[in-house]
Amino acid sequence: MAKLTMVQAINQGLKVAMESNSDVVILGEDVGRDGGVFRATEGLLDLFGGDRVADTPLSESGILGTAIGMAVYGLRPVPEIQFMGFLYPAFDQLVSQAARIRTRSTSRFSCPITLRVPYGGNVKSPELHSDSLEALIAHSPGVKIVTPSNPYDAKGLLLAAISDPDPVVFAEPLRLYRSVREEVPDGWYQIELGKAKVAREGTDVTVVAWGSLVPTCLRAAQLASQEGTSVEVVDLRTVSPIDEETILRSVTRTHRAVIVHEAPKTAGLGAEISALIAEEAILDLEAPVTRVTGYDAPFPVPVVERSYVPSDRRVLEAIRACVKF
Amino acid sequence: MAKLTMVQAINQGLKVAMESNSDVVILGEDVGRDGGVFRATEGLLDLFGGDRVADTPLSESGILGTAIGMAVYGLRPVPEIQFMGFLYPAFDQLVSQAARIRTRSTSRFSCPITLRVPYGGNVKSPELHSDSLEALIAHSPGVKIVTPSNPYDAKGLLLAAISDPDPVVFAEPLRLYRSVREEVPDGWYQIELGKAKVAREGTDVTVVAWGSLVPTCLRAAQLASQEGTSVEVVDLRTVSPIDEETILRSVTRTHRAVIVHEAPKTAGLGAEISALIAEEAILDLEAPVTRVTGYDAPFPVPVVERSYVPSDRRVLEAIRACVKF
Amino acid sequence: MVAKTRSTTKDATRRYHPIQILSPEGELLGPSPTIKDEELVKMLKFMIVGRTFDQRALSLQRQGRIGTYAPISGQEAVQVVSAMCLNDDEWMFPTYRDYAAMYVHGMPMRDLFLFPMGHPQGGRAPEDVNIYAISISIATHLPHAVGAAWASKIKGEQKAFITYHGDGATSEGDFHEAMNFAGVFQVPLVTICENNGWAISLPRERQTHSETIAQKGEAYGINSQMVDGNDVLALYQVVSESLERARTGQGPTFIEAVTYRLGPHTTADDPGRYRSQEELDEMKQKDPLVRTTKYLRGLGLLSDAEEAEMWEDAKATVSDALKEAENIAVPNQDFFFDHVYAELTPNLIKQRREFIPEEAE
Amino acid sequence: MVAKTRSTTKDATRRYHPIQILSPEGELLGPSPTIKDEELVKMLKFMIVGRTFDQRALSLQRQGRIGTYAPISGQEAVQVVSAMCLNDDEWMFPTYRDYAAMYVHGMPMRDLFLFPMGHPQGGRAPEDVNIYAISISIATHLPHAVGAAWASKIKGEQKAFITYHGDGATSEGDFHEAMNFAGVFQVPLVTICENNGWAISLPRERQTHSETIAQKGEAYGINSQMVDGNDVLALYQVVSESLERARTGQGPTFIEAVTYRLGPHTTADDPGRYRSQEELDEMKQKDPLVRTTKYLRGLGLLSDAEEAEMWEDAKATVSDALKEAENIAVPNQDFFFDHVYAELTPNLIKQRREFIPEEAE
Ligand SMILES: Cc1ncc(C[n+]2csc(CCOP(=O)(O)OP(=O)(O)O)c2C)c(N)n1
Ligand SMILES: Cc1ncc(C[n+]2csc(CCOP(=O)(O)OP(=O)(O)O)c2C)c(N)n1
Ligand SMILES: [Mg+2]
Ligand SMILES: [Mg+2]
């Protein structure tokens, strides 16, 4: 057991997966010799060779499209798309192809792909390097999406995703890649897909978040506790399918909910969760559900991005308002 | 004034737009000689010539991508994508390009495109000919989306879309193309974007729908009235940005809401509207908001599609349950 | 870097011409590849089955017994011969128009009928038949074919893969990305462009400005071929050589097979709007069935009676298959919940519980 | 259909070689195109400005005064010369690496600095400068360039358009779809592939299996050229001819300009991980600044003093621009609401009202 950053945990997860299953192959831009632009695949080419770690042409639809063929033919490909904003050109292959091979063939074929893709802003990147597309994926049946908020979860969710018989988008929160180090077990372990985790227990209000914003929410919860408010933080871990049970269990106890995400507000995943809570637990609610989100504008340039991504302060304000309602 | 089907109204709208503005050009697969696979562009090639009505190669990203360049260079292109399921390959050009030219250039450039695209099922089409993607588009800032539910609105919304300075997806409900005929004024008229219409007034429950499902909801409302329930039907017309005001005004009077759409439930536009109502009008609600939607599965094959698309019966059941709550 | 001061603009001469061995009159223009007589006869037999299926499907559609259907008439030779060159344990990645190719590779005809009937089994080959699920979205299956061929190579197999697409498909980004991967990773794939002259209403000349489609393969450094797609001998030679290259690690091949769509694009299409009767009449002269029949006659491999019997047999095969298809039960209205994920997710369990079926029409 | 029985596989001979007029030693290998002396001197001047800008930007990034930056060293010739061939009233569609091209076409250097500073004005040319907004997503701007050129043709103008992309960009579907449209609609566009040998860590040889990138143009029936991208004379000849073709209705041109990226991909990149020092040393021999300087010296157009002055002037230009850029105010934290639609939509009005700004870092 070693203290690892998230990106190191992902690297180790890939290594463990490739050691234990020779069908696991990696493909993508710069994943080989360069070890990935964030070093997530560092060292794997040397360990497993060019047949299993393939540097591909600059071609997102080609990467995902060939991965589909590989998966159908019995491999377990782990393609990488360099940033979530470059998933758009592969979007057709993701939601109209990978996600539907099973349906189209009435389960003769399946498509066990784990698509790794960094996402999220506040790291001073240029345009399209900061997008968060979880809502688009959650609205597309046949594919799952998972995002870790810490190194331990990253490895465990990654190995679960690679073991899953269906396509899973493994969304890696860019700004958490190296923000903390944490004990991560050496060998194989999995964190069950579809299960959220109560990351902090509390009684006054439930905050639901995932991936990049979980640390923000935990900090806001800490600040709130200094004001006497007890905040429960639910870390979704799997973004689709949503673990409705854990969310509803928490909210029916706290009677209040704040949902936090980085993507634009309108038709974001926060809308689904807010709707879910209002539809299933309206009689338990003592305040309207609140969303703290990115704005309905494309993710902006670096000089203002910190005002776009929900901050500790914005989450705290929402908690205060919700509790006061 | 003549009685026209929706597809004829669209055809007339295009003709009127091209007559009054020589910058309006049409491009797409089979839009020229063939007049469009649904005849929406019939006759326009002969009237306006090949420079203004261009049959393109089979290339959705190319169609939308070149339309962007045209729009930036001062034309008003009206590209057609043959079915909404084939918008996926052009999705990148739509949401990361057309929608962001203004942002990227801090308004030096704008992108006045009207992207026409038929959508929706229940017409026994093969796979990917029945998809409804309004939620994906509503979640993508910088682009608007409009859908008519009748011939009159089709022409008026189309002309408003073509006049809009920003990109607008004009989503045409396939199964309403020829389902009714209606008086449609000959000349130019516009229906303001961003404004919903109360398609039927009522007092007991508000049903929110758009495009293809408005007639279904009106029929369900009629059935409900025979049971003594007075249903108000709100036809969104513009799907993004949503006319929150009209929705909330209605729901604060009826205290009950049912939202109906054909796309899958999870993270659909219904979630946004449901969340909106619960967040803004929770104290006015006498029942949880209900959604009647497609299921979280890819749109299925023809032999079962009628069970997938919300039917009169399903909407009626939801109205009953909501009123009884 | 070599010093050059001349412009390097492409030479004006056309570099690809369709390889032809059998003239439209059924006469040899060069040496035939070695093909057993039975195989030659089988080619015609399959083509006749294809044509018969097609005619039946068209009339069924008019009667409302099947839905939208994409006819194959005129394209039987390329589909039948290429599929015959593929081994049973090798894989085919077809389009919505490759009924004859799929049939030759083992797809039950019943299931071919089920496809335009909108039945879920229509897109699905039986477990022992190596045919991929048809994607309706043009060119989307090409990267899948490349990926499967690549996987086979990684696994150390010696198999060849075949995939089909139309002339229109070459304009899609996915065609480009797939072919580029095929070249870079030297996958054992033979890609056949069935250039049938039209993509719905767009003629080949306006689909792309290149003189031939074959030359597009050069953009990927791929072995590229152009062949008369109505000539069974030329097809046999080119496709079997290309598959052999693939099996023996010599990389991918891109083949433009020049053929013609004698019917409408689909039953929803009216080709009278965009193409002339003269063109159609001219192209009918190149009908691969006529040409192959003449050739077999000339070789003495086919009598009047044998020919008639082929058509009779085909009719019976098609009728039996249709009967089977029409007797297959409509699936439960909620069957589709079972094929989204390997296991039902909680949202699907809930939705299925609340499911209200409608009558199938 | 012509009868042919030979295989039509592509010939083995390489068909494109880079046109070269000036050797790496700065000597003429053939007749120079007609260029005024002042123009030749201007080329070097602009290249020196480009190199100076680049060195400054790299050091600013190390000091944390600008963000991620994509260097241009080695690629100055192709950018400067091609941009000089473009008229002011004509349009340029650049990438994130075309700083020198943009500068030559009129972009204020201040705004070039603002781009890696993450300032919104960085992606934006002033109203009177005909440069399109930079898209970070590779190849996405190519269909836009085609569309604009097409629109210009529809409007009956006689303008030429120029667009740039890298070797890696040729693998994207949008490259393919754009070039195919360019050919089909014969738009007045010159597309320049700055083949700098690498796409981040992927060498050109593994980007695609074709011998040259130039030959990809043939897939679209487009006039295709290959040119030494470090040779100002060859570049001038090929680009100016191609632009003239565009202006006079002779259609699009695709140019592979063979050059080299002497620096890292961006300041976030470590090329030591994937390329050898030997390769870099070899390529430094082909530095376009060295070659052009030698040539001007040989012609007697450049003295020691004049050369030194050029470098001094460039330094001053760059310093002034940097000062201007650093003095530009950070925009209001909520400025981005104003550039989503022409008018604020109700949801944006509401969100702006509730907006809580953070401090800019
Ligand atoms: C991505 C996509 N765009 C559009 C369509 C609609 N469509 C179906 S077939 C077709 C033409 C295909 O032409 P070609 O590739 O030549 O094949 P053919 O039908 O002639 O066999 C079109 C445009 C589609 N199915 N998929
Ligand atoms: C669609 C997309 N995919 C990936 C990237 C990340 N990326 C930025 S530059 C680059 C390499 C580009 O190579 P090339 O086209 O040769 O241009 P160069 O950088 O060498 O000038 C990559 C992969 C991107 N910006 N856009
Ligand atoms: Mg065709
Ligand atoms: Mg490059």
Coordinates of C-alpha atoms in Angstrom, one line a residue, chain D:
Chain D
M1 CA -16.2 0.8 -68.9
V2 CA -12.7 0.1 -70.3
A3 CA -11.7 -3.5 -70.5
K4 CA -8.7 -4.1 -68.3
T5 CA -7.3 -7.2 -66.9
R6 CA -4.2 -5.9 -65.2
S7 CA -4.4 -5.2 -61.5
T8 CA -4.7 -1.4 -60.8
T9 CA -2.8 -1.4 -57.6
K10 CA -1.0 1.9 -57.0
D11 CA 2.4 2.1 -58.5
A12 CA 5.2 1.7 -56.1
T13 CA 6.9 5.0 -57.1
R14 CA 6.5 8.0 -54.8
R15 CA 4.6 10.6 -56.6
Y16 CA 5.1 13.7 -54.5
H17 CA 8.4 15.3 -53.5
P18 CA 8.7 18.6 -51.8
I19 CA 9.4 21.4 -54.2
Q20 CA 12.6 23.0 -53.2
I21 CA 14.2 26.1 -54.7
L22 CA 16.5 27.2 -51.9
S23 CA 18.9 24.6 -50.4
P24 CA 19.4 24.4 -46.6
E25 CA 22.7 26.2 -47.3
G26 CA 20.8 29.1 -48.8
E27 CA 21.7 28.3 -52.4
L28 CA 19.4 28.4 -55.4
L29 CA 18.6 25.0 -56.9
G30 CA 16.5 26.5 -59.7
P31 CA 15.1 29.7 -60.9
S32 CA 13.6 31.9 -58.2
P33 CA 10.1 33.1 -58.6
T34 CA 9.9 36.9 -59.1
I35 CA 9.9 38.6 -55.7
K36 CA 10.9 42.1 -55.0
D37 CA 13.9 42.6 -52.8
E38 CA 12.0 44.5 -50.2
E39 CA 9.6 41.5 -50.0
L40 CA 12.4 39.1 -49.5
V41 CA 13.8 41.3 -46.7
K42 CA 10.4 41.6 -45.2
M43 CA 10.1 37.8 -45.1
L44 CA 13.1 37.5 -42.9
K45 CA 12.0 40.4 -40.8
F46 CA 8.7 38.8 -40.0
M47 CA 10.4 35.5 -39.4
I48 CA 12.7 37.2 -36.9
V49 CA 9.7 38.8 -35.2
G50 CA 8.1 35.4 -35.0
R51 CA 11.2 33.8 -33.5
T52 CA 11.6 36.6 -31.0
F53 CA 7.9 36.4 -30.0
D54 CA 8.3 32.7 -29.5
Q55 CA 11.4 32.9 -27.3
R56 CA 9.7 35.6 -25.2
A57 CA 6.5 33.7 -24.8
L58 CA 8.4 30.6 -23.7
S59 CA 10.2 32.5 -21.0
L60 CA 7.0 34.3 -19.9
Q61 CA 5.4 30.9 -19.5
R62 CA 8.2 29.7 -17.3
Q63 CA 7.7 32.8 -15.2
G64 CA 4.0 32.1 -14.9
R65 CA 3.1 35.3 -16.7
I66 CA 1.2 33.5 -19.5
G67 CA -0.5 30.1 -19.6
T68 CA 0.0 27.1 -21.9
Y69 CA 1.7 28.2 -25.1
A70 CA 2.2 26.4 -28.4
P71 CA 5.6 27.4 -29.9
I72 CA 6.2 28.2 -33.6
S73 CA 10.0 27.9 -33.8
G74 CA 11.0 26.2 -37.0
Q75 CA 7.7 26.9 -38.7
E76 CA 8.2 30.6 -39.3
A77 CA 8.8 30.4 -43.0
V78 CA 5.5 28.6 -44.0
Q79 CA 3.5 30.9 -41.7
V80 CA 5.1 34.2 -42.8
V81 CA 5.4 33.5 -46.5
S82 CA 1.9 32.1 -47.0
A83 CA 0.4 35.0 -45.0
M84 CA 2.3 37.5 -47.1
C85 CA 0.8 36.0 -50.2
L86 CA -2.7 36.7 -48.9
N87 CA -4.3 40.0 -49.6
D88 CA -5.5 42.1 -46.7
D89 CA -9.2 41.8 -47.8
E90 CA -8.9 38.1 -47.9
W91 CA -9.5 35.7 -45.0
M92 CA -7.3 33.5 -42.8
F93 CA -8.6 30.5 -40.8
P94 CA -5.7 29.7 -38.4
T95 CA -4.9 27.2 -35.7
Y96 CA -3.6 27.8 -32.2
R97 CA 0.0 27.6 -33.5
D98 CA -0.2 30.2 -36.3
Y99 CA 1.0 33.2 -34.4
A100 CA 3.4 34.4 -37.1
A101 CA 0.8 33.9 -39.9
M102 CA -1.8 35.9 -37.9
Y103 CA 0.7 38.6 -37.1
V104 CA 1.6 39.1 -40.7
H105 CA -2.1 39.2 -41.7
G106 CA -2.6 42.1 -39.2
M107 CA -3.4 40.7 -35.8
P108 CA -1.9 43.0 -33.2
M109 CA 0.8 41.3 -31.2
R110 CA -0.8 42.4 -28.0
D111 CA -3.7 40.2 -28.8
L112 CA -1.4 37.3 -29.6
F113 CA -0.1 37.5 -26.1
L114 CA -3.6 37.7 -24.7
F115 CA -4.4 34.3 -26.2
P116 CA -2.1 32.2 -23.9
M117 CA -3.0 34.6 -21.1
G118 CA -6.5 33.2 -21.1
H119 CA -7.9 36.6 -21.9
P120 CA -11.1 36.7 -24.0
Q121 CA -9.7 39.2 -26.4
G122 CA -7.0 36.7 -27.2
G123 CA -9.1 34.7 -29.6
R124 CA -10.4 37.8 -31.4
A125 CA -9.1 39.8 -34.3
P126 CA -10.0 43.5 -34.5
E127 CA -12.9 44.4 -36.7
D128 CA -10.7 45.3 -39.7
V129 CA -8.5 42.2 -39.6
N130 CA -9.8 39.3 -41.5
I131 CA -8.9 36.4 -39.2
Y132 CA -11.3 33.9 -37.9
A133 CA -11.6 32.9 -34.3
I134 CA -9.2 30.1 -33.3
S135 CA -10.8 26.8 -32.5
I136 CA -8.9 24.6 -30.2
S137 CA -10.5 21.4 -31.3
I138 CA -8.4 20.0 -34.1
A139 CA -9.7 20.3 -37.7
T140 CA -13.0 21.7 -36.7
H141 CA -12.3 25.0 -38.4
L142 CA -11.6 23.4 -41.8
P143 CA -15.3 23.1 -42.8
H144 CA -15.8 26.7 -41.6
A145 CA -13.1 27.8 -44.0
V146 CA -14.7 25.9 -46.8
G147 CA -18.1 27.3 -45.9
A148 CA -16.8 30.9 -45.9
A149 CA -15.0 30.4 -49.2
W150 CA -18.1 28.9 -50.7
A151 CA -20.2 31.8 -49.4
S152 CA -17.7 34.2 -51.0
K153 CA -18.1 32.3 -54.3
I154 CA -21.9 32.4 -54.0
K155 CA -21.6 36.2 -53.5
G156 CA -19.6 36.4 -56.7
E157 CA -16.4 37.7 -55.1
Q158 CA -13.0 37.0 -56.4
K159 CA -11.3 36.4 -53.0
A160 CA -9.0 33.7 -51.9
F161 CA -9.1 32.0 -48.5
I162 CA -6.3 30.4 -46.6
T163 CA -6.5 27.9 -43.8
Y164 CA -3.9 26.0 -41.8
H165 CA -3.7 22.7 -39.9
G166 CA -1.2 20.2 -38.7
D167 CA -0.2 16.8 -39.9
G168 CA -2.2 15.3 -37.1
A169 CA -5.3 17.1 -38.1
T170 CA -5.4 15.1 -41.4
S171 CA -6.6 12.1 -39.4
E172 CA -9.8 13.8 -38.2
G173 CA -13.1 13.2 -39.9
D174 CA -13.6 17.0 -40.3
F175 CA -10.5 17.3 -42.4
H176 CA -12.0 14.7 -44.8
E177 CA -15.5 16.2 -44.9
A178 CA -14.1 19.7 -45.4
M179 CA -11.7 18.7 -48.2
N180 CA -14.5 16.7 -49.9
F181 CA -16.8 19.7 -49.9
A182 CA -13.9 21.9 -51.1
G183 CA -13.5 19.7 -54.1
V184 CA -17.2 19.2 -54.9
F185 CA -18.1 22.8 -54.6
Q186 CA -14.8 24.1 -56.0
V187 CA -14.3 26.7 -53.4
P188 CA -11.5 29.3 -53.5
L189 CA -9.6 27.9 -50.6
V190 CA -5.9 27.1 -50.1
T191 CA -5.4 24.6 -47.3
I192 CA -1.9 24.4 -45.9
C193 CA -0.9 21.4 -43.9
E194 CA 2.0 22.5 -41.7
N195 CA 3.6 19.0 -41.5
N196 CA 5.9 19.6 -38.6
G197 CA 6.8 16.0 -38.1
W198 CA 4.9 15.4 -34.9
A199 CA 1.4 15.5 -33.4
I200 CA 2.4 15.8 -29.8
S201 CA 4.2 12.5 -29.4
L202 CA 3.1 10.8 -32.6
P203 CA 5.5 11.0 -35.4
R204 CA 4.2 11.7 -38.9
E205 CA 5.0 8.1 -40.1
R206 CA 2.6 6.7 -37.6
Q207 CA -0.1 9.3 -38.1
T208 CA -1.0 7.8 -41.5
H209 CA 0.4 5.0 -43.7
S210 CA 0.5 7.1 -46.9
E211 CA 3.9 8.0 -48.2
T212 CA 3.1 11.7 -48.3
I213 CA 0.3 13.9 -46.9
A214 CA 0.1 15.7 -50.2
Q215 CA -1.4 12.7 -51.9
K216 CA -4.4 12.9 -49.6
G217 CA -5.6 15.8 -51.7
E218 CA -6.2 13.4 -54.6
A219 CA -8.9 11.7 -52.6
Y220 CA -10.9 14.8 -53.2
G221 CA -9.8 15.5 -56.7
I222 CA -8.0 18.6 -55.5
N223 CA -4.9 20.3 -56.9
S224 CA -2.3 18.9 -54.5
Q225 CA 1.2 20.2 -53.8
M226 CA 4.1 19.3 -51.6
V227 CA 6.6 21.9 -50.7
D228 CA 9.7 22.4 -48.5
G229 CA 8.1 24.4 -45.8
N230 CA 11.4 25.9 -44.7
D231 CA 12.1 27.3 -48.2
V232 CA 10.7 30.8 -48.6
L233 CA 11.1 30.8 -52.4
A234 CA 9.4 27.5 -53.0
L235 CA 6.6 28.5 -50.5
Y236 CA 6.2 31.8 -52.3
Q237 CA 5.9 30.1 -55.6
V238 CA 3.5 27.4 -54.6
V239 CA 1.2 29.5 -52.3
S240 CA 1.0 32.5 -54.5
E241 CA 0.1 30.3 -57.5
S242 CA -2.5 28.5 -55.5
L243 CA -4.1 31.6 -54.2
E244 CA -4.2 33.0 -57.7
R245 CA -5.9 29.8 -58.9
A246 CA -8.5 30.3 -56.1
R247 CA -9.1 33.9 -57.0
T248 CA -9.6 33.1 -60.7
G249 CA -12.1 30.4 -60.2
Q250 CA -9.8 27.4 -60.7
G251 CA -10.7 25.8 -57.4
P252 CA -9.1 24.7 -54.2
T253 CA -5.5 23.6 -53.5
F254 CA -4.1 21.4 -50.8
I255 CA -0.5 22.0 -49.9
E256 CA 1.7 19.8 -47.7
A257 CA 4.4 22.1 -46.4
V258 CA 7.2 20.0 -44.8
T259 CA 8.6 21.7 -41.9
Y260 CA 9.6 20.9 -38.3
R261 CA 8.6 21.8 -34.8
L262 CA 11.9 22.7 -33.1
G263 CA 10.3 23.2 -29.7
P264 CA 8.0 21.2 -27.5
H265 CA 4.4 20.7 -28.6
T266 CA 3.3 23.2 -26.0
T267 CA 4.9 24.4 -22.8
A268 CA 3.2 21.5 -21.0
D269 CA 5.0 19.0 -23.2
D270 CA 8.3 17.2 -22.7
P271 CA 9.6 16.1 -26.1
G272 CA 12.5 14.4 -24.5
R273 CA 10.1 11.6 -23.8
Y274 CA 9.5 10.7 -27.4
R275 CA 12.0 12.2 -29.8
S276 CA 15.8 12.0 -30.0
Q277 CA 18.4 14.7 -29.7
E278 CA 19.9 13.5 -33.0
E279 CA 16.7 14.2 -34.8
L280 CA 16.5 17.6 -33.3
D281 CA 20.1 18.4 -34.1
E282 CA 19.6 17.3 -37.7
M283 CA 16.5 19.4 -38.1
K284 CA 18.1 22.5 -36.7
Q285 CA 20.3 22.4 -39.8
K286 CA 17.2 23.2 -41.8
D287 CA 16.1 26.2 -39.7
P288 CA 14.3 28.5 -42.1
L289 CA 15.8 31.6 -40.5
V290 CA 19.3 30.4 -41.1
R291 CA 18.6 29.5 -44.7
T292 CA 16.9 32.8 -45.5
T293 CA 19.6 34.8 -43.8
K294 CA 22.3 33.1 -45.8
Y295 CA 20.3 33.6 -49.0
L296 CA 19.9 37.3 -48.4
R297 CA 23.5 37.7 -47.5
G298 CA 24.5 36.0 -50.7
L299 CA 22.3 38.4 -52.6
G300 CA 23.9 41.3 -50.8
L301 CA 20.5 42.3 -49.4
L302 CA 21.6 42.0 -45.7
S303 CA 24.5 43.4 -43.8
D304 CA 25.6 42.3 -40.3
A305 CA 24.3 45.6 -39.0
E306 CA 21.0 45.2 -40.7
E307 CA 20.6 41.7 -39.4
A308 CA 21.4 42.9 -35.9
E309 CA 18.9 45.7 -36.2
M310 CA 16.2 43.3 -37.3
W311 CA 16.7 41.3 -34.1
E312 CA 16.7 44.5 -32.0
D313 CA 13.6 45.9 -33.6
A314 CA 11.8 42.6 -33.1
K315 CA 12.7 42.6 -29.4
A316 CA 11.3 46.1 -29.1
T317 CA 8.1 45.2 -30.9
V318 CA 7.6 42.2 -28.7
S319 CA 8.4 44.1 -25.5
D320 CA 6.0 46.8 -26.4
A321 CA 3.2 44.4 -27.2
L322 CA 3.8 42.5 -24.0
K323 CA 3.5 45.7 -22.0
E324 CA 0.3 46.5 -23.7
A325 CA -1.1 43.1 -23.1
E326 CA -0.2 43.1 -19.4
N327 CA -1.8 46.5 -19.1
I328 CA -5.1 45.4 -20.5
A329 CA -7.7 45.1 -17.7
V330 CA -9.0 41.7 -16.7
P331 CA -12.6 41.7 -17.9
N332 CA -15.5 41.8 -15.4
Q333 CA -16.0 38.3 -14.0
D334 CA -19.4 38.2 -15.5
F335 CA -18.5 39.3 -19.0
F336 CA -19.2 35.9 -20.5
F337 CA -22.9 36.2 -20.0
D338 CA -22.9 38.8 -22.8
H339 CA -21.5 36.5 -25.5
V340 CA -23.8 33.5 -25.4
Y341 CA -26.6 34.9 -27.5
A342 CA -27.1 38.3 -29.2
E343 CA -29.6 39.0 -26.3
L344 CA -29.6 37.6 -22.8
T345 CA -32.1 34.9 -22.5
P346 CA -34.3 34.8 -19.3
N347 CA -32.3 32.0 -17.7
L348 CA -29.1 34.0 -18.2
I349 CA -30.7 37.1 -16.8
K350 CA -31.7 35.2 -13.7
Q351 CA -28.3 33.6 -13.4
R352 CA -26.4 36.8 -13.8
R353 CA -28.6 38.4 -11.1
E354 CA -27.5 35.6 -8.8
F355 CA -23.9 35.6 -9.9
I356 CA -21.3 35.5 -7.2
P357 CA -17.9 36.5 -8.6
E358 CA -14.6 35.1 -7.3
E359 CA -11.3 36.9 -7.4
A360 CA -9.3 36.3 -10.6
E361 CA -6.1 34.5 -9.6

